[in-house]
Coordinates of C-alpha atoms and ligand atoms in Angstrom, one line a residue:
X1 CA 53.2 -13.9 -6.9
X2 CA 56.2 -15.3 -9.0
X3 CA 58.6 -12.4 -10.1
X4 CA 57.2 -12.0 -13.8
X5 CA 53.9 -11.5 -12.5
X6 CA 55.0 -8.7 -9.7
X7 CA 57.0 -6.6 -12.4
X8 CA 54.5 -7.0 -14.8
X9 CA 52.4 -5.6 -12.1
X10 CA 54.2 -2.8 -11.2
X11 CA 54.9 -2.0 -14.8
X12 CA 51.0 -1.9 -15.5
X13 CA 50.4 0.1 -12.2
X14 CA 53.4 2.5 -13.7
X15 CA 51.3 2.6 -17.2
X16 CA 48.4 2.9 -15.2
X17 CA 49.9 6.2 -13.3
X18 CA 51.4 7.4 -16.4
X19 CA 48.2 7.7 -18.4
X20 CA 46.8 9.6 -15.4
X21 CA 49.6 12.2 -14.9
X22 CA 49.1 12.5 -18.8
X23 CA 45.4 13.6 -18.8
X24 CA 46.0 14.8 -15.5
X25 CA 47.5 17.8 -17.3
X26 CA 45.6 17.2 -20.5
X27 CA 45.2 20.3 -22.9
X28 CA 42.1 21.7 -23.8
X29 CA 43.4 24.4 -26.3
X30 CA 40.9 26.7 -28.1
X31 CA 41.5 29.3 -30.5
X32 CA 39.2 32.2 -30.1
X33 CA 38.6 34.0 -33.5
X34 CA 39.1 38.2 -32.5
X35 CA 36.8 39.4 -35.4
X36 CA 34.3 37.0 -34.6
X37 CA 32.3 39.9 -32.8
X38 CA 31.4 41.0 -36.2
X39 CA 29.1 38.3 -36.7
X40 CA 25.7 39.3 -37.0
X41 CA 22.6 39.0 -34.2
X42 CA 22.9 35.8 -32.5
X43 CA 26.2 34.8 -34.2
X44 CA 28.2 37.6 -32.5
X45 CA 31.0 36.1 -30.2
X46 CA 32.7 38.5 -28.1
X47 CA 34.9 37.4 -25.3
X48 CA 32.0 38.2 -22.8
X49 CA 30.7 34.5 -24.1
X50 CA 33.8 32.8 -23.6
X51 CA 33.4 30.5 -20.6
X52 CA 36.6 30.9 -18.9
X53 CA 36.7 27.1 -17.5
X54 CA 35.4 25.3 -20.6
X55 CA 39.1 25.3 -21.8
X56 CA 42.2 25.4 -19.9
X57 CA 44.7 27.6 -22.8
X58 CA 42.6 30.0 -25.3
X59 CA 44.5 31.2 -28.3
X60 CA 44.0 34.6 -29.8
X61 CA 43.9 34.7 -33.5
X62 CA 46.0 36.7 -35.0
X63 CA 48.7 39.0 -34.8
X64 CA 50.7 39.3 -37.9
X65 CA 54.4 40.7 -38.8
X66 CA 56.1 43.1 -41.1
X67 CA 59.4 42.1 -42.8
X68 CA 61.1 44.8 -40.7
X69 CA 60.6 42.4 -37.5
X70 CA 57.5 44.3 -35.7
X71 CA 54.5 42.7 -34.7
X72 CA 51.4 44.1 -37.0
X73 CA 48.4 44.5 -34.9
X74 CA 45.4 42.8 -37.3
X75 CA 42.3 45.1 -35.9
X76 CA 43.3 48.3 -33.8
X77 CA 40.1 49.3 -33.2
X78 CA 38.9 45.6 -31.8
X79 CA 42.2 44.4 -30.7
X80 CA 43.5 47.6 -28.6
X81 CA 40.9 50.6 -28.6
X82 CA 37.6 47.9 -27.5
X83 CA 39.8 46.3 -25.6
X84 CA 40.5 42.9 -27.6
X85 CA 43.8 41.9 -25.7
X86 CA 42.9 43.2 -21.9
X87 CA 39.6 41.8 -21.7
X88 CA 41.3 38.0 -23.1
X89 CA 43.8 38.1 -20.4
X90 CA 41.6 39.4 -17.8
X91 CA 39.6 35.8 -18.1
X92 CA 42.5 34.7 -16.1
X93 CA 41.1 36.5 -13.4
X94 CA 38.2 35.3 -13.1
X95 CA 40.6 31.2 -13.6
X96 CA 43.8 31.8 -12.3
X97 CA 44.9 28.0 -13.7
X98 CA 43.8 29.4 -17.5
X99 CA 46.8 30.3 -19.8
X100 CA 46.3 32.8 -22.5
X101 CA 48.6 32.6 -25.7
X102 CA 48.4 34.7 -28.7
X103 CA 48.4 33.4 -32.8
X104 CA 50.9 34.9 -34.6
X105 CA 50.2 34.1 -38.4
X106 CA 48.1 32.0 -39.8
X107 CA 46.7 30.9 -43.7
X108 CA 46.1 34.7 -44.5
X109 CA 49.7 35.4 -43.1
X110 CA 51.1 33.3 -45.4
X111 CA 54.9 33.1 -45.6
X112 CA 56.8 35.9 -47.1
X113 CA 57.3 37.8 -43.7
X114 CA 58.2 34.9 -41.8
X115 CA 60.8 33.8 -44.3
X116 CA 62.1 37.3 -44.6
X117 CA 62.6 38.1 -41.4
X118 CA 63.7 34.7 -40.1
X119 CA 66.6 34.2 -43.2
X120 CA 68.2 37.2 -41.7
X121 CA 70.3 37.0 -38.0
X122 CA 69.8 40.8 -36.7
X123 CA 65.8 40.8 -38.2
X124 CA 65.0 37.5 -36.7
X125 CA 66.7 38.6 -33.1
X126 CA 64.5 41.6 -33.6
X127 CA 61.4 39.8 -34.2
X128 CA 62.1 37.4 -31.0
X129 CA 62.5 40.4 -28.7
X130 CA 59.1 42.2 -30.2
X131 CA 57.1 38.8 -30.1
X132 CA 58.9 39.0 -26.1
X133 CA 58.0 42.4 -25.7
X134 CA 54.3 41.7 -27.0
X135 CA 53.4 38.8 -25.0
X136 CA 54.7 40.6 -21.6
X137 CA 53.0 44.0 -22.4
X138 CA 49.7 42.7 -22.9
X139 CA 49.9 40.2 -20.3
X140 CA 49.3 36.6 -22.5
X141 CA 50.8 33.9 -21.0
X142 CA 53.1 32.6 -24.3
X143 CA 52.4 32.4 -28.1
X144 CA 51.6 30.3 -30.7
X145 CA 53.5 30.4 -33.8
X146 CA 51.5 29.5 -37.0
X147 CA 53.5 29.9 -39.9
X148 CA 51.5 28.4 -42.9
X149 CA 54.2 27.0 -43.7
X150 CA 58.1 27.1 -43.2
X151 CA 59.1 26.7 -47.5
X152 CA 55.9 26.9 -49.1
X153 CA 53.3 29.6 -49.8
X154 CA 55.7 32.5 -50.5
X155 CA 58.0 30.6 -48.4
X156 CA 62.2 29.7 -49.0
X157 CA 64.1 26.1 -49.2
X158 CA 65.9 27.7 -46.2
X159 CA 62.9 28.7 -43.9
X160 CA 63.7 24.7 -42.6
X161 CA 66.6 25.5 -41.0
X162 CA 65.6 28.6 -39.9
X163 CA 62.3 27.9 -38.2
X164 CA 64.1 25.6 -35.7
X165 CA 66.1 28.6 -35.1
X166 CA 63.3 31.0 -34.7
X167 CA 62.0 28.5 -32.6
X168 CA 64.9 27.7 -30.2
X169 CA 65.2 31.7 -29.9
X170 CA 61.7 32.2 -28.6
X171 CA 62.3 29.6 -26.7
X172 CA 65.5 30.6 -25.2
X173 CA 63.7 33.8 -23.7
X174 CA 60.2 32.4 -22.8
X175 CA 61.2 29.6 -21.1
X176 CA 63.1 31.7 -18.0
X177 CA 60.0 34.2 -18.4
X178 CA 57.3 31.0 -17.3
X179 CA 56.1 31.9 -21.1
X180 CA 54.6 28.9 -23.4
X181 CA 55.8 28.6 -26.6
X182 CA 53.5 26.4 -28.6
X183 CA 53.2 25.7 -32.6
X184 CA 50.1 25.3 -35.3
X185 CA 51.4 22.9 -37.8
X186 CA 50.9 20.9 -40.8
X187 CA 48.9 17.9 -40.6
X188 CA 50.0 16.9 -44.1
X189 CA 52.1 13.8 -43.6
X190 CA 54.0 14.9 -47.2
X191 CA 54.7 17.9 -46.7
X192 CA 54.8 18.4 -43.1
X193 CA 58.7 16.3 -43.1
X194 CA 59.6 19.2 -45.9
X195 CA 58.1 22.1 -43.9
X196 CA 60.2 21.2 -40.7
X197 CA 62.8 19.4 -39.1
X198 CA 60.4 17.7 -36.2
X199 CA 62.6 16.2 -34.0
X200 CA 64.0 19.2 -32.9
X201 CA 61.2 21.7 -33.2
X202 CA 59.4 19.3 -31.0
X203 CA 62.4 20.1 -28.8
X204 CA 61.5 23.6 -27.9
X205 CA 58.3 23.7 -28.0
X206 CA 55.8 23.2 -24.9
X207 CA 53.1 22.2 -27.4
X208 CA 52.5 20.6 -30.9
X209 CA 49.0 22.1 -32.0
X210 CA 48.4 19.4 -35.3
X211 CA 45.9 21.4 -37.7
X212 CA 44.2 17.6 -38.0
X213 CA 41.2 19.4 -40.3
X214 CA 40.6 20.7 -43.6
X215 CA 41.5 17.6 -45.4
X216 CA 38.9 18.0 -47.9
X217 CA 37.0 20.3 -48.7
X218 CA 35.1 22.5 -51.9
X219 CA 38.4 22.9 -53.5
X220 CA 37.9 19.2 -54.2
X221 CA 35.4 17.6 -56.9
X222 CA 34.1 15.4 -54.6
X223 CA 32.3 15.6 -51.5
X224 CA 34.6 14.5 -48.3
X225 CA 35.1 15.1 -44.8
X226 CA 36.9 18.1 -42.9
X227 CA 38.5 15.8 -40.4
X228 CA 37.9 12.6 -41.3
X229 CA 39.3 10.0 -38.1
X230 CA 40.3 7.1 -40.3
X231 CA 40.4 6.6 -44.1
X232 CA 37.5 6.1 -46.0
X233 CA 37.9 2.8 -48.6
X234 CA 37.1 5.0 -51.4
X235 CA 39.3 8.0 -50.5
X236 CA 42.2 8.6 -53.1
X237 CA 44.9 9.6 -50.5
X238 CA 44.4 7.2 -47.4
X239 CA 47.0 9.5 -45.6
X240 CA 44.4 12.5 -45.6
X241 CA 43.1 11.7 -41.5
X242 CA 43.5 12.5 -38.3
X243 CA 45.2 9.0 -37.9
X244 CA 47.8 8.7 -40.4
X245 CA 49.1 12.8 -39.2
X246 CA 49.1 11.8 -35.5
X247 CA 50.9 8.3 -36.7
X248 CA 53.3 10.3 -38.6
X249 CA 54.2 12.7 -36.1
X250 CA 54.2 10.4 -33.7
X251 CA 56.9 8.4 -36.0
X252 CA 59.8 11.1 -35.4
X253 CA 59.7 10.3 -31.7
X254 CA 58.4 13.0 -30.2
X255 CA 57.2 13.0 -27.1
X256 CA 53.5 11.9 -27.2
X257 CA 52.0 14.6 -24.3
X258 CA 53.2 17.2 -26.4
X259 CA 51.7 16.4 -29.1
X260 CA 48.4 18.1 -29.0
X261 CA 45.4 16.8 -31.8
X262 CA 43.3 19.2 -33.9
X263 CA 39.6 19.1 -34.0
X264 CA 37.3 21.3 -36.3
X265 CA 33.7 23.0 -35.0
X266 CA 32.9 23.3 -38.4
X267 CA 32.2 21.4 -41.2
X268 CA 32.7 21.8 -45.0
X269 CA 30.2 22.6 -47.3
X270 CA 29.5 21.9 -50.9
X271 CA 27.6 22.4 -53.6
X272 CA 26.3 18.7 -55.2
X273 CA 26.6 18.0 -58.7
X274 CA 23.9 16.0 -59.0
X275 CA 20.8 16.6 -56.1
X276 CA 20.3 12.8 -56.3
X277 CA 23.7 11.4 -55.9
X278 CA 24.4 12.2 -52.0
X279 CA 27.1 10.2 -50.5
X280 CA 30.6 10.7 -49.9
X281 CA 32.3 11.0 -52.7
X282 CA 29.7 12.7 -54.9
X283 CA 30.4 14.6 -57.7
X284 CA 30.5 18.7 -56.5
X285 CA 30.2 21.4 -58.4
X286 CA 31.9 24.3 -55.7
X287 CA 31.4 25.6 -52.3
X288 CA 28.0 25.5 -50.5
X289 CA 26.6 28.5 -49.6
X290 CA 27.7 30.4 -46.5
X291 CA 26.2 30.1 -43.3
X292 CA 23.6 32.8 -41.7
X293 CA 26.1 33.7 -39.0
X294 CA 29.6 32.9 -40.5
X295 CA 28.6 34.2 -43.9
X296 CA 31.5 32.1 -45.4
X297 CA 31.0 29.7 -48.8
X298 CA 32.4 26.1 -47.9
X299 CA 32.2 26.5 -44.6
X300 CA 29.4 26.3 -41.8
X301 CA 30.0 26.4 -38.0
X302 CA 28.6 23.7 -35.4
X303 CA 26.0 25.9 -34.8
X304 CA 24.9 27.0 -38.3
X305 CA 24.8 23.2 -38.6
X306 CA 22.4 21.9 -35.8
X307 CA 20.4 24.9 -36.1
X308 CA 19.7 24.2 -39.4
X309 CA 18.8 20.8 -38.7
X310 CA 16.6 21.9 -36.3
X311 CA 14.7 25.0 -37.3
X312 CA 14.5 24.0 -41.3
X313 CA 14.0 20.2 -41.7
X314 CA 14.5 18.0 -44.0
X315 CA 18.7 18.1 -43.1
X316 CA 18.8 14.3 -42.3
X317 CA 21.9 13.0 -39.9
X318 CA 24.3 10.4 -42.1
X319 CA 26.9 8.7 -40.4
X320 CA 29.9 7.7 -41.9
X321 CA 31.6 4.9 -39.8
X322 CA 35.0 4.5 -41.9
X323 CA 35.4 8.2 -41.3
X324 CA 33.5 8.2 -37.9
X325 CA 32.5 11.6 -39.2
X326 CA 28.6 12.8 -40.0
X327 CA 27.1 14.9 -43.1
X328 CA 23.9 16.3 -43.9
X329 CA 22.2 17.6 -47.1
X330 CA 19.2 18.8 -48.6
X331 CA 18.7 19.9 -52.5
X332 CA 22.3 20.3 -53.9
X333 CA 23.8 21.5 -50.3
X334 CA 26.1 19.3 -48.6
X335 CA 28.0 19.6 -45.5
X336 CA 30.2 17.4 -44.0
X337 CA 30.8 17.5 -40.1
X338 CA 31.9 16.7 -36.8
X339 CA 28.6 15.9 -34.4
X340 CA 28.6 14.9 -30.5
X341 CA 29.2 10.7 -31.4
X342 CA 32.0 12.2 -33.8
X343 CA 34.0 14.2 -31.5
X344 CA 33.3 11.7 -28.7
X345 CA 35.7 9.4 -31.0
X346 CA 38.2 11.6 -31.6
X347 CA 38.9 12.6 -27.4
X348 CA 38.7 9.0 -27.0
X349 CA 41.3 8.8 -29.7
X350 CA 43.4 11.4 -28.1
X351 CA 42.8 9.8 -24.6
X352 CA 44.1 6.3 -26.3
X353 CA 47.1 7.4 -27.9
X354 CA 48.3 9.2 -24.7
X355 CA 48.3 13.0 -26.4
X356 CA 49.0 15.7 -24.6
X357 CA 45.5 17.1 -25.4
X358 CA 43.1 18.2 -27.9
X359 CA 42.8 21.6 -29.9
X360 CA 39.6 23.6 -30.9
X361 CA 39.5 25.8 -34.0
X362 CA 37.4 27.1 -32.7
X363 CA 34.9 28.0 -29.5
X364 CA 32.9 31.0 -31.5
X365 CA 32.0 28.3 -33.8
X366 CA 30.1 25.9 -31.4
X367 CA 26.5 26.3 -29.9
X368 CA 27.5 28.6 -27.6
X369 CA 24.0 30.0 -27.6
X370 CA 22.7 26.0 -26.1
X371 CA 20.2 26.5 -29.4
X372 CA 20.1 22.8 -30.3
X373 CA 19.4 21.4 -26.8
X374 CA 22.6 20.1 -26.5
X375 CA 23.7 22.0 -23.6
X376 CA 26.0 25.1 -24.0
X377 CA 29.1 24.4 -25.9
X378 CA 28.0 20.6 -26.6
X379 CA 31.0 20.0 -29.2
X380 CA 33.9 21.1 -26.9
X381 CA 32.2 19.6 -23.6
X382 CA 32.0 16.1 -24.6
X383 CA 35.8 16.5 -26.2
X384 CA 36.8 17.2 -23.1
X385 CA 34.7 14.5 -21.2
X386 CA 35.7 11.9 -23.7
X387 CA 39.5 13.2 -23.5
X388 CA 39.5 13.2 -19.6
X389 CA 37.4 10.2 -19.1
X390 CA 37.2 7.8 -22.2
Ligands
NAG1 C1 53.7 41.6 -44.6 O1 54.0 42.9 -44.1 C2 53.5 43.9 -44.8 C3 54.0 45.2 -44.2 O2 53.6 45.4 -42.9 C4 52.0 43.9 -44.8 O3 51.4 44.9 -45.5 C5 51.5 42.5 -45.3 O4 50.1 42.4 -45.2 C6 52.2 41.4 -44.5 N1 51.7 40.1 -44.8 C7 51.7 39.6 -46.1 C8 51.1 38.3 -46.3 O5 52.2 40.2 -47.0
NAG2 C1 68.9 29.9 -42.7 O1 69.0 28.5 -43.1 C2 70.1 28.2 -43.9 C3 70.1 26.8 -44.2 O2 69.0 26.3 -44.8 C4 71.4 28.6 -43.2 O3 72.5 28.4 -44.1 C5 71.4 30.1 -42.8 O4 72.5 30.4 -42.1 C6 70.1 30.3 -42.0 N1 70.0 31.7 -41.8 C7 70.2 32.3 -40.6 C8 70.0 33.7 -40.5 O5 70.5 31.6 -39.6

């Protein structure tokens, strides 16, 4: 072997190990949604029907915050008195390698706490110490901060700046605790640059959690995919995929296994125009009507989904390659989703760029109930196969 061949060699061997190490320590990351037990019969998700190894971190959603700096507690009754929080943690008894982190925010949060209490030096030190405080009292193992979003949505030109502070604070007393300190952020390659200064977010933080769904959706007058992979050649912003946010994130340098990509277990729904014009890109009129479990208009978990499919008939399966993403419709109802081929692409995807994992939003919305002869869970199971193995 002449020299160029032995160090190209050894560099591919390096690669080789790299990659490994990388998915080695993959992220499986799923948000659990707390008031999901409210769901009626067989859509009721308590934490009793969380699999403890299907994921390796599970994120509570949410906690919220007053302007004064304390931590607002969403659902006393669920959270605290039925024992939300204890029975979460406790699933790390059952795997010690799980971690545990708890939202803090989120769309409903909106901004106008954060910003308040992050503009000020004395509320935001208060507000790191009770987020501290929280985590270590009920026994999480970090938190996940999802402001929706740092200037916008009741939000200040300064909330910039002061995120990365907020950040390197949290981060300043997590870090000697063993606590995680991960994000939820933007997937909006416009307005994510506004929102915050990456480079150095990405330096604190153990985790990147890209909210790559919801890029269309019933507020649109078209039919279009929550989480399209690629662009579609019709789309009318080929920036609104998975792809271009992971490129764009990826662009600021961060470092790629931190960067952790968002998958959705539900689809968007809507409400066709026109019954006989059914494609992507159809004219709609709204949201399609909510699902029998997630009673929610323009929206329809995994399961709601495949069950219908399977129970009602006459919900065809149409693959859109562009997108690699499926929909389904019947009469004026149209949903656009992710399906097992679908989310087989995206850990693939994940796997190929060299991410530092994959995100679920979120495990109460797959078939957790194994209705749709899938297996249990069939959505997260073969994103993690595809993420660990290709
Ligand atoms: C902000 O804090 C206040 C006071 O606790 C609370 O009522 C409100 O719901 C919080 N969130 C928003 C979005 O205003
Ligand atoms: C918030 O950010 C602005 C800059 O955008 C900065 O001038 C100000 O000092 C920051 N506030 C605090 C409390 O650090």
């Amino acid at each position: 072997m002449d020299a160029s061949v032995r160090s190209f060699s050894l560099a591919l061997l390096f690669a080789v190990a790299a990659v490994h190490y990388a998915q080695a320590q993959g992220r499986v990351i799923c948000y659990y949604s707390s008031w999901a037990v409210y769901r009626p019969t067989d859509g009721r998700f308590t934490i009793s029907d969380i699999d403890p190894f299907l994921c390796n971190h599970l994120i509570y959603a949410f906690i919220g915050l007053q302007p004064d700096g304390q931590i607002r507690i969403m659902d006393q009754y669920n959270d605290i008195d039925l024992g939300g929080y204890t029975n979460f943690n406790a699933l790390r008894q059952v795997n010690p390698e799980l971690k545990t982190l708890v939202a803090i925010g989120g769309w409903y949060e909106e901004s106008k706490n954060f910003s308040i209490v992050c503009r000020d030096p004395a509320l935001r030190a208060t507000f790191v110490n009770n987020l501290f405080g929280f985590v270590q009292q009920w026994g999480f193992s970090g938190a996940d901060i999802d402001w929706e979003y740092p200037t916008d949505r009741g939000g200040a030109p300064e909330d910039k700046e002061n995120f990365s502070l907020l950040i390197e604070e949290l981060k300043a007393l997590f870090a000697p605790a063993g606590l995680l300190l991960g994000a939820a952020v933007s997937a909006n390659v416009h307005n994510a640059p506004n929102y915050y200064d990456i480079p150095r977010i990405a330096a604190s933080l153990d985790f990147i959690n890209l909210m790559t769904y919801d890029y269309h959706g019933p507020w649109d007058p078209v039919t279009g995919f929550n989480a399209p992979l690629y662009a579609g050649p019709a789309d009318p912003d080929p920036t609104f995929n998975v792809d271009a946010s992971v490129q764009m994130w990826l662009s600021y340098g961060i470092d790629r296994s931190n960067l952790v990509m968002g998958t959705a277990t539900y689809g968007r729904t809507f409400t066709l125009a026109d019954p006989g014009n059914t494609g992507v890109g159809a004219p709609a009129v709204g949201a399609g009507v909510g699902g029998p479990w997630t009673n929610e208009p323009g929206s329809f978990s995994y399961m709601e989904v495949c069950t219908r499919q399977l129970w009602e008939g006459g919900w065809g399966l149409e693959w859109y390659d562009p997108a690699k993403s499926a929909y389904t419709f019947k009469g004026d109802q149209w949903i656009g989703y992710d399906y097992i081929p679908a989310i087989q692409e995206k850990g693939r995807y994940a796997r190929n760029q060299g991410l530092g994992g994959v995100l679920v939003y979120a495990i109460d919305f797959d078939d957790f109930r194994g209705f749709c002869n899938e297996g249990v869970n069939p959505i997260i199971t073969n994103l993690k196969n595809a993420f660990f193995n290709g």
